[in-house]
Coordinates of C-alpha atoms and ligand atoms in Angstrom, one line a residue:
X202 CA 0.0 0.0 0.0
X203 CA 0.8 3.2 -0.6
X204 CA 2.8 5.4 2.1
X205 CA 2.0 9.3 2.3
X206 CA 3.4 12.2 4.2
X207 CA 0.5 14.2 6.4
X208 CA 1.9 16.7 9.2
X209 CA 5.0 15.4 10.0
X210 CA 3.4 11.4 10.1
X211 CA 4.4 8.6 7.0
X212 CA 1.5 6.6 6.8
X213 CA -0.4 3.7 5.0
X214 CA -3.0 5.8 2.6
X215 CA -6.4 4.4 4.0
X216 CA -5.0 5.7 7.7
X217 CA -4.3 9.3 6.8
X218 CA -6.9 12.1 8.5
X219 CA -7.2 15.8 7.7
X220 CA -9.6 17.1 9.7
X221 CA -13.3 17.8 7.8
X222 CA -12.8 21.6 9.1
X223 CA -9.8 22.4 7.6
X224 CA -10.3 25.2 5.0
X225 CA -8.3 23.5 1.9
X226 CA -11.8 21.2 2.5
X227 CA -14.2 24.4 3.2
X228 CA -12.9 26.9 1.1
X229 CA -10.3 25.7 -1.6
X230 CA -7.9 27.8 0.8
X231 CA -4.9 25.8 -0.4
X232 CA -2.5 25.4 -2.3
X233 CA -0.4 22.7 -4.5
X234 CA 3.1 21.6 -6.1
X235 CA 3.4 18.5 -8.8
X236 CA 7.0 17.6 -8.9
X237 CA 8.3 14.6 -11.3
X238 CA 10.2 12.0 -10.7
X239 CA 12.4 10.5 -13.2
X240 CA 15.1 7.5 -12.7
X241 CA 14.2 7.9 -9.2
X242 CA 15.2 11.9 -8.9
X243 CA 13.1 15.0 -8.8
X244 CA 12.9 17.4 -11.8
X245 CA 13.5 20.9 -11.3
X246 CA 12.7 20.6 -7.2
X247 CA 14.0 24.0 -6.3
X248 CA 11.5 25.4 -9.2
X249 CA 8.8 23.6 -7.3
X250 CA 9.6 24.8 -4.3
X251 CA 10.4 28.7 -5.1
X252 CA 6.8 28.8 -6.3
X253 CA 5.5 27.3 -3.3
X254 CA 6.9 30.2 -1.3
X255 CA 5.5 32.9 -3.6
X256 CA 2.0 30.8 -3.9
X257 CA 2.0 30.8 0.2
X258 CA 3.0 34.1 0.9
X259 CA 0.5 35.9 -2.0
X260 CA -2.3 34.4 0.6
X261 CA -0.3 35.3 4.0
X262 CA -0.2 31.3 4.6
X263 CA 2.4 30.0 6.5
X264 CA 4.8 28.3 5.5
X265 CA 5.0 24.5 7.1
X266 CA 8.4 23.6 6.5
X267 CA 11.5 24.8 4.9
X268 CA 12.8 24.0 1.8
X269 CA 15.1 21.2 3.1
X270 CA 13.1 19.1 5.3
X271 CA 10.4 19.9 2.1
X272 CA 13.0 18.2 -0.2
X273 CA 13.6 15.5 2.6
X274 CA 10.2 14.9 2.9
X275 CA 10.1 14.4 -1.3
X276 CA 13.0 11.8 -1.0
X277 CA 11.4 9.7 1.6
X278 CA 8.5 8.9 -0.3
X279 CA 9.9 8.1 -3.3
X280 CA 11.9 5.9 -1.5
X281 CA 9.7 4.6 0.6
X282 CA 7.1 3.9 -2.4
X283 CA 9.4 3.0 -5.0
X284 CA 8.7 5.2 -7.2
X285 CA 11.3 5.3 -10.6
X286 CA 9.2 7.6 -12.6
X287 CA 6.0 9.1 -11.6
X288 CA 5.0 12.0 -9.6
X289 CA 5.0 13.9 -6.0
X290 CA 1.8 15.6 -4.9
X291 CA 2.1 18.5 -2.7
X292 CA -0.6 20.2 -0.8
X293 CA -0.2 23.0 1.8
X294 CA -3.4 24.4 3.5
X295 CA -4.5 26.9 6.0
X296 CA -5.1 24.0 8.3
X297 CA -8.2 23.4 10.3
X298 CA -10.5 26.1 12.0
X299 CA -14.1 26.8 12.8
X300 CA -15.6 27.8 9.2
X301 CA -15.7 31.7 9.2
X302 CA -15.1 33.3 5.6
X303 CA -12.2 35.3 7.8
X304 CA -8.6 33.8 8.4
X305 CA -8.5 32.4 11.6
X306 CA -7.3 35.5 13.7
X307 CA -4.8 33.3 15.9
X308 CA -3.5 31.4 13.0
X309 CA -3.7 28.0 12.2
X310 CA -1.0 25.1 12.1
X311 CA -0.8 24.5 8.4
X312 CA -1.5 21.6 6.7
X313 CA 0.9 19.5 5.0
X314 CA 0.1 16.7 3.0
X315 CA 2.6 14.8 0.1
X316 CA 1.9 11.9 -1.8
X317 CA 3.4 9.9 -4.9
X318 CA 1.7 8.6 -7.8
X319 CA 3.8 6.0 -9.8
X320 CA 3.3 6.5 -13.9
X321 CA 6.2 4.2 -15.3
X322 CA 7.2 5.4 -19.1
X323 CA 6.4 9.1 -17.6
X324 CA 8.8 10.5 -20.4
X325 CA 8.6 7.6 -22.8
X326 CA 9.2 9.1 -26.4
X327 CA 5.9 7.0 -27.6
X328 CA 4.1 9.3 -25.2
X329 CA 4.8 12.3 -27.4
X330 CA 4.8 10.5 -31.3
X331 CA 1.0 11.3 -31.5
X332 CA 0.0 14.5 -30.1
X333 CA -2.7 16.3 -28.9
X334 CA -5.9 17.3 -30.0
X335 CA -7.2 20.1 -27.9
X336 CA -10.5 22.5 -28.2
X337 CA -11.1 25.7 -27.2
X338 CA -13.3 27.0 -24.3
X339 CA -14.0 30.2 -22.4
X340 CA -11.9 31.1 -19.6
X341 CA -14.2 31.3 -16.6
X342 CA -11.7 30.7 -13.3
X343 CA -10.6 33.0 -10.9
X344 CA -8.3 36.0 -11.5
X345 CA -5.2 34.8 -9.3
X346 CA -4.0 32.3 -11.9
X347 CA -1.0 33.0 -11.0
X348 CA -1.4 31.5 -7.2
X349 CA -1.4 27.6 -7.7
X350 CA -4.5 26.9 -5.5
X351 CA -6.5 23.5 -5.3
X352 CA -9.4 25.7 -7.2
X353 CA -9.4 23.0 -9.9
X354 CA -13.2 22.1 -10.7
X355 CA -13.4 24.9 -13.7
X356 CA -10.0 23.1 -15.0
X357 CA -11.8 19.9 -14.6
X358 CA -14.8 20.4 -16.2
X359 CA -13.0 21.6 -19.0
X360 CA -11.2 18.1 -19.1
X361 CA -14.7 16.6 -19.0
X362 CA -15.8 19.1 -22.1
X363 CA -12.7 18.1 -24.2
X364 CA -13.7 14.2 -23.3
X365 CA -16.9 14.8 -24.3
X366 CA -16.0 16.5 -27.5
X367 CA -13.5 13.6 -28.6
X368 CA -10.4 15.1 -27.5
X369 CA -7.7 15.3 -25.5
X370 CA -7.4 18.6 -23.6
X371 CA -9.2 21.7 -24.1
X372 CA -7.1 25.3 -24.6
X373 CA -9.2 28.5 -22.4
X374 CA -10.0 31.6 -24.3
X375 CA -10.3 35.5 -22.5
X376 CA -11.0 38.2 -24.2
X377 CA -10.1 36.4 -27.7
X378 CA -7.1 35.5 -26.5
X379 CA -5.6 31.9 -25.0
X380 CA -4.5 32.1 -21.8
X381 CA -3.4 28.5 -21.2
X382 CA -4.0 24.4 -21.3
X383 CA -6.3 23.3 -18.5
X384 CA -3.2 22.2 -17.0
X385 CA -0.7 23.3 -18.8
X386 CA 1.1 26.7 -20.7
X387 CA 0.6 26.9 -24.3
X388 CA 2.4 27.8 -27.1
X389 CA 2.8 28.1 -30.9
X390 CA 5.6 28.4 -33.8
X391 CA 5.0 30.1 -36.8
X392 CA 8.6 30.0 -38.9
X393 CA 11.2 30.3 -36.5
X394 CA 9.5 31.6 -33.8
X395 CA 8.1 30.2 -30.6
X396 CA 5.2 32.6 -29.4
X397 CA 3.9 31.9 -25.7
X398 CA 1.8 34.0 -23.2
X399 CA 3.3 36.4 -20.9
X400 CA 3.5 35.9 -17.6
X401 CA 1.0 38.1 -15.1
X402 CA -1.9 37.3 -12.9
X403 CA -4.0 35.0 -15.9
X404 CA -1.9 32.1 -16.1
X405 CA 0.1 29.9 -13.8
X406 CA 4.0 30.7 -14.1
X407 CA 5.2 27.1 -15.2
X408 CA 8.1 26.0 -13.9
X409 CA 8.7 24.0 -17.2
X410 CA 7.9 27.3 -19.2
X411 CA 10.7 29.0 -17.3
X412 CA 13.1 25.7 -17.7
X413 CA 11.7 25.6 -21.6
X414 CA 12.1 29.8 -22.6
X415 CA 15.1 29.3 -21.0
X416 CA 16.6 26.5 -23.2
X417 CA 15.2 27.8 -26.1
X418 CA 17.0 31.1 -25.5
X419 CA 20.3 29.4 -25.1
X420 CA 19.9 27.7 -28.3
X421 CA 19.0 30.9 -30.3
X422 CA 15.2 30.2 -30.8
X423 CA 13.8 33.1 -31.3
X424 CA 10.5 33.7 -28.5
X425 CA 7.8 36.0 -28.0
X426 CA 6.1 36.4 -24.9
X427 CA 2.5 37.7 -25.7
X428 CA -0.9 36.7 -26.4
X429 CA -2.3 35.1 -29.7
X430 CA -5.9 33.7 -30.9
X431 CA -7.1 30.3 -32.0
X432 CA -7.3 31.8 -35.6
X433 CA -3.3 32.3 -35.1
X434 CA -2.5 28.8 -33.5
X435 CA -5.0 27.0 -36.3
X436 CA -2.8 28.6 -38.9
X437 CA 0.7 28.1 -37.1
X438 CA 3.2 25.2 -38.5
X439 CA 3.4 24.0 -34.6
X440 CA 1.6 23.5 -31.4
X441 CA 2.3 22.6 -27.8
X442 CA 1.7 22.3 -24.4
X443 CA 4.5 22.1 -21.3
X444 CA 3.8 21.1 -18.0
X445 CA 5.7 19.3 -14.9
X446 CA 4.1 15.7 -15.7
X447 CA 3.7 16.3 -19.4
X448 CA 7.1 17.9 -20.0
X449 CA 7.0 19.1 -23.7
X450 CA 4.2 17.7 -25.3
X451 CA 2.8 18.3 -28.9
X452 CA -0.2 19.5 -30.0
X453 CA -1.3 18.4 -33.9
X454 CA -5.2 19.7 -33.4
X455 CA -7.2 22.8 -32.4
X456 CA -10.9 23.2 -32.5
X457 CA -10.8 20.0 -35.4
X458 CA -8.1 22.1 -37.6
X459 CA -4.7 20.1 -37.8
X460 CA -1.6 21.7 -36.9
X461 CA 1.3 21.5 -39.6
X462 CA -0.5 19.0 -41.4
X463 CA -1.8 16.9 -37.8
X464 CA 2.0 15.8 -36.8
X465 CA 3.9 16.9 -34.0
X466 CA 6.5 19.6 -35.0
X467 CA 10.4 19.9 -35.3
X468 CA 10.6 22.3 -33.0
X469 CA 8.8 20.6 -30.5
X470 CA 10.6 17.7 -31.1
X471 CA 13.6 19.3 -30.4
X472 CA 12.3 21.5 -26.9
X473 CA 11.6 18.0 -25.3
X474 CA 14.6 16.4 -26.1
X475 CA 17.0 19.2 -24.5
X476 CA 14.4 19.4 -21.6
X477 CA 14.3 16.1 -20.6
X478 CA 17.7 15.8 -21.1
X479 CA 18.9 18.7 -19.3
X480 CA 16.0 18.1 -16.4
X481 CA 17.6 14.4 -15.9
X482 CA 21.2 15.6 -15.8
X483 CA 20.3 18.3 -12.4
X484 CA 17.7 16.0 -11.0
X485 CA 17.9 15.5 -7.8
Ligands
PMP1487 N1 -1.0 26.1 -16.2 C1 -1.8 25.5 -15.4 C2 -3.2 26.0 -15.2 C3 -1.5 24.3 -14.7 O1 -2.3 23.7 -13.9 C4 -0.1 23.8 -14.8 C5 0.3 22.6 -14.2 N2 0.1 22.6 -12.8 C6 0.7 24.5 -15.7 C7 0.3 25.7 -16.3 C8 2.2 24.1 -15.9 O2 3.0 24.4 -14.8 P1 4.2 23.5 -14.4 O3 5.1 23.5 -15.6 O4 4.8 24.2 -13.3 O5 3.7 22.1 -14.1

């Protein structure tokens, strides 16, 4: 059976409690990390953990441990759940408190809970051959994308509408514009040029869009950072999505119109390879 972390306890998964007043339950007030695992090591952990920080203090939540018993913490379970490629879960939440709307005035003992999910073949190059097909739909979360709280039922209902529409993901739309993948940052090439959304309070700062900008910079790709349509992605010669579990992953369909003629793209092709390799070499 699965082991997972919950304040400070490793446990069997069928004897771990949270209590049913604690606000992540009541209120969403929470907040999460994905971190993956490959060959047994975490990718990018200090990424993972920087945002945390920023994701805690943007809601005055403290911060239940620091970044080295965090990192400790990620370790043990791996270990102690065997876990070669897969995932680590991480959820931090105002803790428990008699439901008011207000913060608990005396503050609350956060709560911590980690767990792993195993997903051997995580960055298995068949994984990628095929693509995505995603479709578009309105934007309708919150305004603090940026803060990575467990808010996730608008992200999941848009799963459920791309299901239900045959495909694999769905891309949100604001004010004409695509903000991101359900759960992941989106892009486009047209020519030589990567064009992805910039950073600000209406999308999630990716820790693999950082990683990936990054790497493209290095190897003189050229990138814009600003916002584009659907119209612009149907007519663009690539596609793709990046995310912690999904790494770089193409996208060959938007809204039924095939992307650079319904293949993944070179360029895409090329962004995953240096990622993974460079994310495997620092793992840790
Ligand atoms: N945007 C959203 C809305 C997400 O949920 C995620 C994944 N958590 C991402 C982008 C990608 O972020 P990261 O690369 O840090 O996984």
């Amino acid at each position: 059976m699965r082991i997972v972390y919950v304040n400070g306890d490793y446990v069997p998964e069928d004897q771990a409690r949270v209590s049913v007043f604690d606000r992540g339950f009541l209120f969403a007030d929470g907040v999460y990390e994905v971190t993956s695992v490959l060959g047994g090591k975490l990718i990018d952990f200090a990424g993972h953990a920087a945002r945390l920080k920023r994701s805690l203090g943007e809601l005055a939540m403290a911060e239940p441990v620091g970044e080295e018993e965090l990192l400790a913490i990620h370790r043990e379970l791996v270990a102690r759940n065997g876990i070669e490629d897969g995932l680590v879960y991480l959820q931090v939440t105002r803790g428990a408190a008699d439901r008011d709307f207000l913060y608990p005035e005396a503050g609350t003992t956060p709560t911590l809970v980690l767990f792993t999910q195993s997903k051997p073949g995580l960055a298995d190059p068949a994984r990628a051959a095929k693509g995505l097909s995603v479709i578009s739909i309105p934007d309708r979360r919150w305004g603090r994308r940026d803060i990575k709280t467990v808010q996730l039922l608008y992200p999941s209902m848009g799963k459920m509408m791309a299901k239900a529409a045959g495909a694999d993901d769905a891309w949100m739309v604001e004010d004409g514009a695509v903000t991101e993948g359900t759960s992941n940052n989106a892009y486009i090439v047209k020519g030589d040029t990567i064009v992805t959304r910039q950073l600000g309070e209406e999308i999630l700062h990716g820790i693999t869009r950082a990683a990936v900008l990054r790497l493209a910079a290095e190897a003189q790709m050229k990138v814009e950072e600003r916002p584009f349509t659907i119209e612009e992605a149907q007519g663009a010669d690539e596609a793709f999505v990046t995310s912690a579990s999904a790494f770089v992953m193409p996208v060959v369909e938007i809204d039924g119109a095939p992307i650079g003629g319904g293949r993944p793209g070179r360029v895409a092709a090329r962004l995953r390879e240096i990622y993974l390799d460079e994310s495997r070499a620092k793992a840790v």
